[in-house]
Amino acid sequence: MKVLLNGEPRELADGTTVSAAVAAAGAEPSGRGVAVAVDGEVVPRGQWETTKLSEGQRVEVVQAVQGG
């Protein structure tokens, strides 16, 4: 299926979860410092494994970074 992952078209397997999309985006797999929104709605970390994506959805994965 095709989704927009951080503004870029991506082909993901049918039934891909938010957790798998986080990994595909290259974010920290533990989810530490990571926030995810699907179609503009924040998905709580506890629901990443059970929330499946659908064709055409917009997924934004944001990772906090330290810097100075």
PDB file of C-alpha atoms in Angstrom:
ATOM      1  CA  MET A   1       0.000   0.000   0.000  1.00  0.00           C
ATOM      2  CA  LYS A   2       1.096   3.587  -0.541  1.00  0.00           C
ATOM      3  CA  VAL A   3       1.229   6.147   2.279  1.00  0.00           C
ATOM      4  CA  LEU A   4       2.869   9.524   2.750  1.00  0.00           C
ATOM      5  CA  LEU A   5       5.599   9.049   5.361  1.00  0.00           C
ATOM      6  CA  ASN A   6       7.024  12.376   6.496  1.00  0.00           C
ATOM      7  CA  GLY A   7       5.813  13.954   3.262  1.00  0.00           C
ATOM      8  CA  GLU A   8       7.378  11.332   0.989  1.00  0.00           C
ATOM      9  CA  PRO A   9       5.422   8.633  -0.855  1.00  0.00           C
ATOM     10  CA  ARG A  10       6.348   5.212   0.533  1.00  0.00           C
ATOM     11  CA  GLU A  11       5.276   1.698  -0.342  1.00  0.00           C
ATOM     12  CA  LEU A  12       4.578  -0.364   2.790  1.00  0.00           C
ATOM     13  CA  ALA A  13       3.167  -3.853   3.199  1.00  0.00           C
ATOM     14  CA  ASP A  14      -0.585  -4.190   3.715  1.00  0.00           C
ATOM     15  CA  GLY A  15      -1.384  -4.241   7.422  1.00  0.00           C
ATOM     16  CA  THR A  16       1.699  -2.238   8.386  1.00  0.00           C
ATOM     17  CA  THR A  17       1.432  -0.866  11.909  1.00  0.00           C
ATOM     18  CA  VAL A  18       2.430   2.549  13.168  1.00  0.00           C
ATOM     19  CA  SER A  19       5.346   0.856  14.943  1.00  0.00           C
ATOM     20  CA  ALA A  20       6.659  -0.522  11.639  1.00  0.00           C
ATOM     21  CA  ALA A  21       6.244   2.900  10.013  1.00  0.00           C
ATOM     22  CA  VAL A  22       8.353   4.436  12.806  1.00  0.00           C
ATOM     23  CA  ALA A  23      11.103   1.935  11.997  1.00  0.00           C
ATOM     24  CA  ALA A  24      10.743   2.625   8.256  1.00  0.00           C
ATOM     25  CA  ALA A  25      11.213   6.337   8.965  1.00  0.00           C
ATOM     26  CA  GLY A  26      14.502   5.547  10.714  1.00  0.00           C
ATOM     27  CA  ALA A  27      13.383   6.812  14.117  1.00  0.00           C
ATOM     28  CA  GLU A  28      14.482   5.321  17.424  1.00  0.00           C
ATOM     29  CA  PRO A  29      12.839   1.851  17.587  1.00  0.00           C
ATOM     30  CA  SER A  30      12.168   2.139  21.337  1.00  0.00           C
ATOM     31  CA  GLY A  31      10.008   5.172  20.620  1.00  0.00           C
ATOM     32  CA  ARG A  32      11.941   7.307  23.083  1.00  0.00           C
ATOM     33  CA  GLY A  33      11.591  10.955  22.049  1.00  0.00           C
ATOM     34  CA  VAL A  34       9.346  10.030  19.111  1.00  0.00           C
ATOM     35  CA  ALA A  35       5.849  11.280  18.322  1.00  0.00           C
ATOM     36  CA  VAL A  36       3.580  10.013  15.547  1.00  0.00           C
ATOM     37  CA  ALA A  37       0.519  11.523  13.893  1.00  0.00           C
ATOM     38  CA  VAL A  38      -1.670   9.737  11.348  1.00  0.00           C
ATOM     39  CA  ASP A  39      -3.815  12.043   9.238  1.00  0.00           C
ATOM     40  CA  GLY A  40      -3.158  14.831  11.752  1.00  0.00           C
ATOM     41  CA  GLU A  41      -4.168  12.825  14.844  1.00  0.00           C
ATOM     42  CA  VAL A  42      -1.506  11.896  17.416  1.00  0.00           C
ATOM     43  CA  VAL A  43      -1.264   8.152  18.033  1.00  0.00           C
ATOM     44  CA  PRO A  44      -0.361   7.329  21.659  1.00  0.00           C
ATOM     45  CA  ARG A  45       2.775   5.164  21.958  1.00  0.00           C
ATOM     46  CA  GLY A  46       0.769   2.391  23.608  1.00  0.00           C
ATOM     47  CA  GLN A  47      -1.268   2.011  20.409  1.00  0.00           C
ATOM     48  CA  TRP A  48       1.593   1.869  17.885  1.00  0.00           C
ATOM     49  CA  GLU A  49       1.687  -1.944  17.744  1.00  0.00           C
ATOM     50  CA  THR A  50      -2.066  -2.306  17.231  1.00  0.00           C
ATOM     51  CA  THR A  51      -2.820   0.668  14.959  1.00  0.00           C
ATOM     52  CA  LYS A  52      -2.741  -0.467  11.335  1.00  0.00           C
ATOM     53  CA  LEU A  53      -2.272   1.947   8.476  1.00  0.00           C
ATOM     54  CA  SER A  54      -4.451   2.169   5.376  1.00  0.00           C
ATOM     55  CA  GLU A  55      -3.813   3.142   1.779  1.00  0.00           C
ATOM     56  CA  GLY A  56      -3.293   6.878   1.304  1.00  0.00           C
ATOM     57  CA  GLN A  57      -2.839   7.862   4.944  1.00  0.00           C
ATOM     58  CA  ARG A  58      -0.435  10.628   5.946  1.00  0.00           C
ATOM     59  CA  VAL A  59       2.031   9.558   8.641  1.00  0.00           C
ATOM     60  CA  GLU A  60       4.321  12.043  10.361  1.00  0.00           C
ATOM     61  CA  VAL A  61       7.110  10.676  12.560  1.00  0.00           C
ATOM     62  CA  VAL A  62       8.950  13.302  14.602  1.00  0.00           C
ATOM     63  CA  GLN A  63      12.009  12.552  16.707  1.00  0.00           C
ATOM     64  CA  ALA A  64      13.419  14.892  19.329  1.00  0.00           C
ATOM     65  CA  VAL A  65      17.180  15.377  19.145  1.00  0.00           C
ATOM     66  CA  GLN A  66      19.624  16.868  21.600  1.00  0.00           C
ATOM     67  CA  GLY A  67      21.822  19.667  20.521  1.00  0.00           C
ATOM     68  CA  GLY A  68      23.379  22.802  21.670  1.00  0.00           C
TER      69      GLY A  68
END
